[in-house]
PDB file of C-alpha atoms in Angstrom:
ATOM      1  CA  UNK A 291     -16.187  25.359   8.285  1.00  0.00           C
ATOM      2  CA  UNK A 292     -14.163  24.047  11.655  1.00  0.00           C
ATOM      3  CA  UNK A 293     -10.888  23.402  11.764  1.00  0.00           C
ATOM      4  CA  UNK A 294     -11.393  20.090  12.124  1.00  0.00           C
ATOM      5  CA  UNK A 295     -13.719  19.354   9.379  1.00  0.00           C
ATOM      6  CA  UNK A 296     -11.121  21.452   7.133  1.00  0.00           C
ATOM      7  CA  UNK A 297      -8.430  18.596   7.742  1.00  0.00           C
ATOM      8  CA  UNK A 298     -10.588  16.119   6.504  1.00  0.00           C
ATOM      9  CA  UNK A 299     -11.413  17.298   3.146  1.00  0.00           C
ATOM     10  CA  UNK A 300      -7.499  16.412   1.831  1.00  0.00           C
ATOM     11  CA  UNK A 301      -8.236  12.770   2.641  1.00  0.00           C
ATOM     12  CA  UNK A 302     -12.021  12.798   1.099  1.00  0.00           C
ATOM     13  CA  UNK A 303     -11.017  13.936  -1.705  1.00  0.00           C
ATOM     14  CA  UNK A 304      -7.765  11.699  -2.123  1.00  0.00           C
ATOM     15  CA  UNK A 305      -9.443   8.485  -1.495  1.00  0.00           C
ATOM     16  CA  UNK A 306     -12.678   9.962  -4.002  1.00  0.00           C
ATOM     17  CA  UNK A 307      -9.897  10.251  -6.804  1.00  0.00           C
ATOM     18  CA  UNK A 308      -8.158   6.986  -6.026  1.00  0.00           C
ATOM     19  CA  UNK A 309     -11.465   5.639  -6.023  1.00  0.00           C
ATOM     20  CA  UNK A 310     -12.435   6.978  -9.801  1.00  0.00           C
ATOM     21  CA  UNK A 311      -9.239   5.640 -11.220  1.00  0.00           C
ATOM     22  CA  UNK A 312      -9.295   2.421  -9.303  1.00  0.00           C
ATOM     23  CA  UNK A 313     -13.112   1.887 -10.690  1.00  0.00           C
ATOM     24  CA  UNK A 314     -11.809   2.605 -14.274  1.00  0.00           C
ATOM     25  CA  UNK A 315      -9.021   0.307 -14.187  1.00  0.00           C
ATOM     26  CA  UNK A 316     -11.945  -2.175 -13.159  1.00  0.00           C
ATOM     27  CA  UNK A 317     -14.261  -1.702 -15.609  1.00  0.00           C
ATOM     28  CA  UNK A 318     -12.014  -1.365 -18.337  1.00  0.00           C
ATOM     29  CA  UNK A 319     -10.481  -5.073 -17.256  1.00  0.00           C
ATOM     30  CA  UNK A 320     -14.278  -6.508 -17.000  1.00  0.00           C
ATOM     31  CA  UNK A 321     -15.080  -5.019 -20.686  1.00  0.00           C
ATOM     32  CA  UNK A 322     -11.726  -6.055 -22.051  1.00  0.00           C
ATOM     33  CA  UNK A 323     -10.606  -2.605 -23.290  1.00  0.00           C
ATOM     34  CA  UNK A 324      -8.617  -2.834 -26.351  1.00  0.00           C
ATOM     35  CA  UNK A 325      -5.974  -0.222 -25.651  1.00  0.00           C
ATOM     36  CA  UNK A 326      -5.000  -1.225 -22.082  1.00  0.00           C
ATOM     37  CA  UNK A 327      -4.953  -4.820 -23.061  1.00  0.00           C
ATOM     38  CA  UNK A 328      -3.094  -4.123 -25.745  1.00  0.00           C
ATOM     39  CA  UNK A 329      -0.278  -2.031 -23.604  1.00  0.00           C
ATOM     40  CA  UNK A 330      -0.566  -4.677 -20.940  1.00  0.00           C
ATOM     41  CA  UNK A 331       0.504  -7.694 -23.407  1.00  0.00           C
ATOM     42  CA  UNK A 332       3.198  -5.619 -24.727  1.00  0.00           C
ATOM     43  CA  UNK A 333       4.862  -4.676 -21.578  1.00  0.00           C
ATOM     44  CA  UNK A 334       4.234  -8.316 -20.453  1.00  0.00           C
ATOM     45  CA  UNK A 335       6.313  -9.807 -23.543  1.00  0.00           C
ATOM     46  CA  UNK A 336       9.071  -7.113 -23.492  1.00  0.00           C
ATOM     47  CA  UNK A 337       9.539  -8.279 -19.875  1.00  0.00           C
ATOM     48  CA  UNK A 338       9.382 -11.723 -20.364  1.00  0.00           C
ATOM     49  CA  UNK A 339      11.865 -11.534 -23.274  1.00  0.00           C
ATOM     50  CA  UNK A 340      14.456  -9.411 -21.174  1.00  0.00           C
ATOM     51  CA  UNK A 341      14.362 -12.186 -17.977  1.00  0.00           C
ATOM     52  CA  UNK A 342      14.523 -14.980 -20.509  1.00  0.00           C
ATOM     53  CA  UNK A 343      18.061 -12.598 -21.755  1.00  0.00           C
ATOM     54  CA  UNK A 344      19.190 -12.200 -18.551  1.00  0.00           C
ATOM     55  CA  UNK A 345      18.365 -14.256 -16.038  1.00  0.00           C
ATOM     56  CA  UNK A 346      20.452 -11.697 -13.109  1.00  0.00           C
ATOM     57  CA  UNK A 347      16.950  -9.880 -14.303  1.00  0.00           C
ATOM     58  CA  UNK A 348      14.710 -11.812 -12.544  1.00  0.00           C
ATOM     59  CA  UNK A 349      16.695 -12.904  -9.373  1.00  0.00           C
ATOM     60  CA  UNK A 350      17.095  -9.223  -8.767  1.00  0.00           C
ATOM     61  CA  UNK A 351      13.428  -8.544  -8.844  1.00  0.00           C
ATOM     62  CA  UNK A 352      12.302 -11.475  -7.588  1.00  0.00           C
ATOM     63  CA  UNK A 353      14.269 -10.847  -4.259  1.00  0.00           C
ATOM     64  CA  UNK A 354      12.327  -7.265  -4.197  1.00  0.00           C
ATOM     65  CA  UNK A 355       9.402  -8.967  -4.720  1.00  0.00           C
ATOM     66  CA  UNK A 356       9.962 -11.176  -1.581  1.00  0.00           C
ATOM     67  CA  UNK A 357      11.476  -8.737   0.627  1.00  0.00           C
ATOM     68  CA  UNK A 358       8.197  -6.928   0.249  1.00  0.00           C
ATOM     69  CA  UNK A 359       5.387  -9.374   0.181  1.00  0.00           C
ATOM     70  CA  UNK A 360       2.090  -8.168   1.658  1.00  0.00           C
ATOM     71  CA  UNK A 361       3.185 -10.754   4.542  1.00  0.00           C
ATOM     72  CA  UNK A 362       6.085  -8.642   5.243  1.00  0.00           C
ATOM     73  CA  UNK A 363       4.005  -5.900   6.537  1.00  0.00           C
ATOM     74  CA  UNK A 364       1.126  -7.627   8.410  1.00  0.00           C
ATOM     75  CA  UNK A 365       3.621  -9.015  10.588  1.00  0.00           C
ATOM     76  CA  UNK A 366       5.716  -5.776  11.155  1.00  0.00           C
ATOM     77  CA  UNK A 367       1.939  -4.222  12.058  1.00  0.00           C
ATOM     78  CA  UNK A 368       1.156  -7.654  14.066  1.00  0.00           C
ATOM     79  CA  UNK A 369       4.484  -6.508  16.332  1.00  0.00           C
ATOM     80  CA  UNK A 370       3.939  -3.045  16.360  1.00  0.00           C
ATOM     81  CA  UNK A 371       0.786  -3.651  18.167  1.00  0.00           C
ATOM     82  CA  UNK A 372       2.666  -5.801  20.647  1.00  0.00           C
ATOM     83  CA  UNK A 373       5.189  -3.255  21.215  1.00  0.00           C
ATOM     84  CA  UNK A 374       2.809  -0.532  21.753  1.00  0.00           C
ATOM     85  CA  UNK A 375       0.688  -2.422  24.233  1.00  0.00           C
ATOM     86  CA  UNK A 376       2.628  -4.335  26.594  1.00  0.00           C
ATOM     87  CA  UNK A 377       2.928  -3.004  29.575  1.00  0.00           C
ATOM     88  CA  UNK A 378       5.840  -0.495  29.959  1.00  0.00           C
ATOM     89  CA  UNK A 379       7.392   1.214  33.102  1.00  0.00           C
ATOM     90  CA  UNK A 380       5.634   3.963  35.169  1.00  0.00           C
ATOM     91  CA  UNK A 381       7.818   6.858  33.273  1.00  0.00           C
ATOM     92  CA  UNK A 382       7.202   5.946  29.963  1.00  0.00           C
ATOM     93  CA  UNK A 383       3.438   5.148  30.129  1.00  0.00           C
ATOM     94  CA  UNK A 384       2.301   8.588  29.208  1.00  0.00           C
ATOM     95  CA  UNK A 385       3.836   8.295  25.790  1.00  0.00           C
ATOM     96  CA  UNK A 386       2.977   4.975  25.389  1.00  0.00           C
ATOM     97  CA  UNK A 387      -1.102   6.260  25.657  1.00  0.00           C
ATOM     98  CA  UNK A 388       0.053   8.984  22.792  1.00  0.00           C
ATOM     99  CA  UNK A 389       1.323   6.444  20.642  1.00  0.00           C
ATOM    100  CA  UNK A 390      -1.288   3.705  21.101  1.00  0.00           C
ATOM    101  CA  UNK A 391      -3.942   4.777  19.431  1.00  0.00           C
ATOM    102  CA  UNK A 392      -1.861   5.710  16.112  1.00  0.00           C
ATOM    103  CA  UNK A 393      -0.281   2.826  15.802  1.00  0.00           C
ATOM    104  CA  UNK A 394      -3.159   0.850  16.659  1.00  0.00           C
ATOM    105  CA  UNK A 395      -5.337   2.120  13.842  1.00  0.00           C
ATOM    106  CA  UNK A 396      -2.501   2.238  11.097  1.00  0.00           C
ATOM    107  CA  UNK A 397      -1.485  -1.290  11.824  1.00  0.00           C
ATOM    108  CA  UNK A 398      -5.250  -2.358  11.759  1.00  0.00           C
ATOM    109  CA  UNK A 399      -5.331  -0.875   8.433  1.00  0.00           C
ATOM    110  CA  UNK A 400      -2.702  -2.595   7.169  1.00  0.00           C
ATOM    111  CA  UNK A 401      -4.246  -5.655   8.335  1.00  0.00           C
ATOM    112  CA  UNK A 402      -7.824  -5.125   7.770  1.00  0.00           C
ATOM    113  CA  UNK A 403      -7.027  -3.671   4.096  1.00  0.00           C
ATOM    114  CA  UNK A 404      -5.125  -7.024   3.201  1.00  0.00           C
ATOM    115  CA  UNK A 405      -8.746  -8.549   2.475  1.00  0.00           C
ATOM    116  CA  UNK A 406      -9.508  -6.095  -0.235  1.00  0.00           C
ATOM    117  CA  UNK A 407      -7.079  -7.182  -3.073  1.00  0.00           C
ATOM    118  CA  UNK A 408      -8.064 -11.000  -2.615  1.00  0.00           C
ATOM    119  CA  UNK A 409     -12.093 -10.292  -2.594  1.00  0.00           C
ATOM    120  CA  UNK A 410     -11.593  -8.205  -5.953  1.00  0.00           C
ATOM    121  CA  UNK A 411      -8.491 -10.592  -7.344  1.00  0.00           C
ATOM    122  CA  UNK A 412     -11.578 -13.612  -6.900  1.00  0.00           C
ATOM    123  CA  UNK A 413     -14.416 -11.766  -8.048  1.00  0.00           C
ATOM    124  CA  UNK A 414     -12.610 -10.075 -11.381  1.00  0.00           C
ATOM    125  CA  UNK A 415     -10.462 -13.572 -11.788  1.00  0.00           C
ATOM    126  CA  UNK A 416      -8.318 -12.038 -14.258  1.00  0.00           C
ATOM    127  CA  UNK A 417      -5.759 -14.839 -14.849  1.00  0.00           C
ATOM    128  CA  UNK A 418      -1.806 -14.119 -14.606  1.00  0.00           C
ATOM    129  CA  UNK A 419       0.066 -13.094 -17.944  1.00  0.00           C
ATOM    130  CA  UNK A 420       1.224 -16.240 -19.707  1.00  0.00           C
ATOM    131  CA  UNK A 421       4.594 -14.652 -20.057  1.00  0.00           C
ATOM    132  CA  UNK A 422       5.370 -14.404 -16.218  1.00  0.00           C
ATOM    133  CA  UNK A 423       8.489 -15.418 -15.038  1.00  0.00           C
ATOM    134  CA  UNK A 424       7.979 -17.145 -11.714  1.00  0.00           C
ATOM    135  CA  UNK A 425       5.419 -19.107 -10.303  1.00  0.00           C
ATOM    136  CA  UNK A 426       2.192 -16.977  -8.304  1.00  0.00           C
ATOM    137  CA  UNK A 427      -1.053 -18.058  -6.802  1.00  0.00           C
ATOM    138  CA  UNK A 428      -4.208 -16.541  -6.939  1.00  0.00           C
ATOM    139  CA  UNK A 429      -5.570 -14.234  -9.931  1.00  0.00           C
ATOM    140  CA  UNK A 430      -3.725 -10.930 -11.273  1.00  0.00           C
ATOM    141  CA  UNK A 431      -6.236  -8.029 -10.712  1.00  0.00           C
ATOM    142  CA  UNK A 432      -5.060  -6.167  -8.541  1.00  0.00           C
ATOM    143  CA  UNK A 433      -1.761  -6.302  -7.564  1.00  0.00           C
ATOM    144  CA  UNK A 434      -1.826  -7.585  -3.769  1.00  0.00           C
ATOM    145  CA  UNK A 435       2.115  -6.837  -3.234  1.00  0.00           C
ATOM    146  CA  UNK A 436       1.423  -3.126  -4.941  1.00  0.00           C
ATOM    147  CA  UNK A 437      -1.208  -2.901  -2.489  1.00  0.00           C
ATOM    148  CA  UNK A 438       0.358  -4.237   0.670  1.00  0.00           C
ATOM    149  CA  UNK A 439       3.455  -1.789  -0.390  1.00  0.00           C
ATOM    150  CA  UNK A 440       1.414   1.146  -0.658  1.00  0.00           C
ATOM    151  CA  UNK A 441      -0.877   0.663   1.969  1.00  0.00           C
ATOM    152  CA  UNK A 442       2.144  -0.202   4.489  1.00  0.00           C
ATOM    153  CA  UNK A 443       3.555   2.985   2.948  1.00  0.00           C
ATOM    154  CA  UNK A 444       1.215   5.889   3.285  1.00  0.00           C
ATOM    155  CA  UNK A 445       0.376   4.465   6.891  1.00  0.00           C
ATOM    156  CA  UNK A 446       3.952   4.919   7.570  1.00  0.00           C
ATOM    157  CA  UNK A 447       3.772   8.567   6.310  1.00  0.00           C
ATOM    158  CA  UNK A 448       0.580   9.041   7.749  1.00  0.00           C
ATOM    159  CA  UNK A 449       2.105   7.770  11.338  1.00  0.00           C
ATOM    160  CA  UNK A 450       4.556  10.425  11.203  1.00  0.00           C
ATOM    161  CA  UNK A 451       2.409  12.852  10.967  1.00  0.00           C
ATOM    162  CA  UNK A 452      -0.025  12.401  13.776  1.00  0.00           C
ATOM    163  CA  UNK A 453       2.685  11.913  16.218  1.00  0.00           C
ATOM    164  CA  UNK A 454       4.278  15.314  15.281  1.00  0.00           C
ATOM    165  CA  UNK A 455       7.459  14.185  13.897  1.00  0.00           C
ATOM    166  CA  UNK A 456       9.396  17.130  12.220  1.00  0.00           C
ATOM    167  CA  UNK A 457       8.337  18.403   8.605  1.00  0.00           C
ATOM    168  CA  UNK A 458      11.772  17.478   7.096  1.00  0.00           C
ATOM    169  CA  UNK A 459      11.679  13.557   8.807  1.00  0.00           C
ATOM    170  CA  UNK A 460       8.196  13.929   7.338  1.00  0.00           C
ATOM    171  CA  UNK A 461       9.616  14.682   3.848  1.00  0.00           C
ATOM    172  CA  UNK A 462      11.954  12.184   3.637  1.00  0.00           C
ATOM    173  CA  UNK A 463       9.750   9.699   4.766  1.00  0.00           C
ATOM    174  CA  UNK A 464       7.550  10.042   1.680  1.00  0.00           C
ATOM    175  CA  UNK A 465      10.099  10.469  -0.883  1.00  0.00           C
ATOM    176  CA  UNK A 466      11.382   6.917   0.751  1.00  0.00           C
ATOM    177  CA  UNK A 467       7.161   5.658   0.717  1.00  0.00           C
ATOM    178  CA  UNK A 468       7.124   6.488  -2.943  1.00  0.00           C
ATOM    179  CA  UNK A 469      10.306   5.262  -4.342  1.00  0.00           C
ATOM    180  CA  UNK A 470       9.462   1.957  -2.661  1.00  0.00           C
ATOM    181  CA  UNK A 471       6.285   1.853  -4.080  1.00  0.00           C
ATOM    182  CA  UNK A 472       7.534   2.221  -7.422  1.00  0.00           C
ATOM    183  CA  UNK A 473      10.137  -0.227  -6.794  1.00  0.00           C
ATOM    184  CA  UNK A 474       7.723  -3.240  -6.048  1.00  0.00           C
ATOM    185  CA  UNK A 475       5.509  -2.592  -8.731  1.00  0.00           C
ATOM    186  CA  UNK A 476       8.396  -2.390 -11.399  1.00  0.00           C
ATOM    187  CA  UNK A 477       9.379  -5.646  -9.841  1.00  0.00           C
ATOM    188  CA  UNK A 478       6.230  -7.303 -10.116  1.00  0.00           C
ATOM    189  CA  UNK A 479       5.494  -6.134 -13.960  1.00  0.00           C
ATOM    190  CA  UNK A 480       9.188  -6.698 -14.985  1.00  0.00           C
ATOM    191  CA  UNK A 481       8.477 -10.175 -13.601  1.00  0.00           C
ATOM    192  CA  UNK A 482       5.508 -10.312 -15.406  1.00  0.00           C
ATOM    193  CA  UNK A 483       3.133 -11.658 -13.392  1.00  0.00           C
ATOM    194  CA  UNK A 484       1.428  -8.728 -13.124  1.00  0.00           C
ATOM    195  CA  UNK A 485       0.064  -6.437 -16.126  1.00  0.00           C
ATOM    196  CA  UNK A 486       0.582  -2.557 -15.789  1.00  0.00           C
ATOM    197  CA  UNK A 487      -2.843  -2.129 -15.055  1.00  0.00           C
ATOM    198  CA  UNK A 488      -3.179  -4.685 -12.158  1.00  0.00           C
ATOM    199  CA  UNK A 489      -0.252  -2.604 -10.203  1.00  0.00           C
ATOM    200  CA  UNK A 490      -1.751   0.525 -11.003  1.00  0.00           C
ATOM    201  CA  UNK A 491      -5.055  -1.026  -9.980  1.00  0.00           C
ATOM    202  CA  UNK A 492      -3.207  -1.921  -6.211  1.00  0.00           C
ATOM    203  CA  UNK A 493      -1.985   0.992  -5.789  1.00  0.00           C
ATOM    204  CA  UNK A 494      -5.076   3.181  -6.414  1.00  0.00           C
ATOM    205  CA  UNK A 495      -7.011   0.695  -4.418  1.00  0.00           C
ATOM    206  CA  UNK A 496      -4.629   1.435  -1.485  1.00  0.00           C
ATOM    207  CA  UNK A 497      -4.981   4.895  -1.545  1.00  0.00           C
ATOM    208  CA  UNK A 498      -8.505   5.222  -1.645  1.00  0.00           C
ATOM    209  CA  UNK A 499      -8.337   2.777   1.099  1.00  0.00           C
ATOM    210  CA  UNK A 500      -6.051   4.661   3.528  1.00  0.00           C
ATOM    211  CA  UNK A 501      -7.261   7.878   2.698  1.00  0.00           C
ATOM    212  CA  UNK A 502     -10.435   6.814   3.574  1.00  0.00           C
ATOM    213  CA  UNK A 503      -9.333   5.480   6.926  1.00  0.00           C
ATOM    214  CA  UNK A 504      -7.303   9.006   7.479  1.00  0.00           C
ATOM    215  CA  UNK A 505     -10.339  10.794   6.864  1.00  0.00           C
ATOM    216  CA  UNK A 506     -12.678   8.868   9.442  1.00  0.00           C
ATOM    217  CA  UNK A 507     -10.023   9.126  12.121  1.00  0.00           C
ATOM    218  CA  UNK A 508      -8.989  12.669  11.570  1.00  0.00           C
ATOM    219  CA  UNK A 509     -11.983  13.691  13.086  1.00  0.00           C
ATOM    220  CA  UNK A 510     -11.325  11.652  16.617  1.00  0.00           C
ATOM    221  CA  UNK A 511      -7.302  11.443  16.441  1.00  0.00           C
ATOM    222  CA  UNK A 512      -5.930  14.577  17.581  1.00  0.00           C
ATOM    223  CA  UNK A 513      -2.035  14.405  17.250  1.00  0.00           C
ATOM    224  CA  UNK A 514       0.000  13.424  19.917  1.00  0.00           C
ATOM    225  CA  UNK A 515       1.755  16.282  21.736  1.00  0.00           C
ATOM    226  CA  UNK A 516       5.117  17.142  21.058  1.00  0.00           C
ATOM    227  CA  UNK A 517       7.557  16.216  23.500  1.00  0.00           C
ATOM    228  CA  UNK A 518       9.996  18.946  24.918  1.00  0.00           C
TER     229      UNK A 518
END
């Protein structure tokens, strides 16, 4: 086995997993399983009833939810692109060219993997919880803003990594990816417009996604070399 087909196995198998549970979560929606519609009402009432308690509740979450929406990040990737690829001084065009590519490809994912939540939210056309708090187009399943937030996340991490930034910057960055992750999807079940099992549903969606992407680049992005 080469080296390089040794890094992609990780990412294979990641998205393969993500994959399984996302295609669960969608079958068991389709065929109406008891149990998970049974936990998904109940967590959808208990968080209705809370916001309807206190309504501090819901303009908490509801600013998460905005702060983060899917939007958020397709335009952060829409300028990271322009950053990267206007033209820069002589002295700083070598690590412009190590940087390009990276960015390139992880803000392409985060725009490209945008269409996947609204081609599966209007073929499954699961409608919204009754309970829900606010007002929010389109269908429930999945979650787009779990997606966008986990997607935006991992590319983040996965950034880091291929431009050699230091294991502990590294670290940090993914305890911040998945304590953000977790905050958007509480927010968008406690505001019950989502269901448990649509945010789950986003977020395994995104990881099979990016992983996938990871493991089709790994084998033609080489990381950029350290500087000093």
């Amino acid at each position: 086995m080469t080296e390089r087909s040794g890094r992609v196995i990780t990412p294979v198998i990641t998205a393969t997993a993500a994959s399984v549970v996302f295609g669960l979560l969608l079958l068991a929606v389709i065929a109406r399983w008891a149990p998970l519609f049974t936990l998904d009402d109940l967590v959808a009432r208990t968080a209705h009833d809370i916001g309807d308690a206190h309504p501090s509740f819901v303009v908490f979450w509801r600013a998460v939810s905005l702060a983060c929406e899917p939007l958020v990040f397709r335009i952060v990737a829409i300028v990271a692109l322009v950053i990267v690829w206007v033209p820069v001084r002589r002295h700083g065009r070598g690590r412009a060219r190590d940087v390009r590519m990276p960015v390139t490809i992880a803000a392409a994912t985060v725009l490209v993997g945008g269409i996947l939540p609204v081609l599966v939210k209007a073929i499954v056309g699961r409608p919204r919880p009754v309970e829900a708090l606010i007002a929010a187009a389109q269908t429930s399943f999945p979650s787009a803003h779990a997606f966008g937030i986990t997607t935006a996340a991992l590319c983040g991490v996965l950034l880091l990594r291929v431009l050699d930034a230091s294991q502990v910057a590294r670290r940090w960055a993914a305890l911040a990816a998945g304590a953000l992750i977790a905050l958007v999807c509480v927010a968008r079940v406690a505001l019950a417009v989502h269901y448990v099992s649509d945010v789950a549903a986003g977020v395994a969606l995104a990881v099979a996604w990016v992983a996938g992407v990871d493991a089709v680049t790994r084998r033609w992005i080489a990381p950029a070399p350290r500087r000093g």
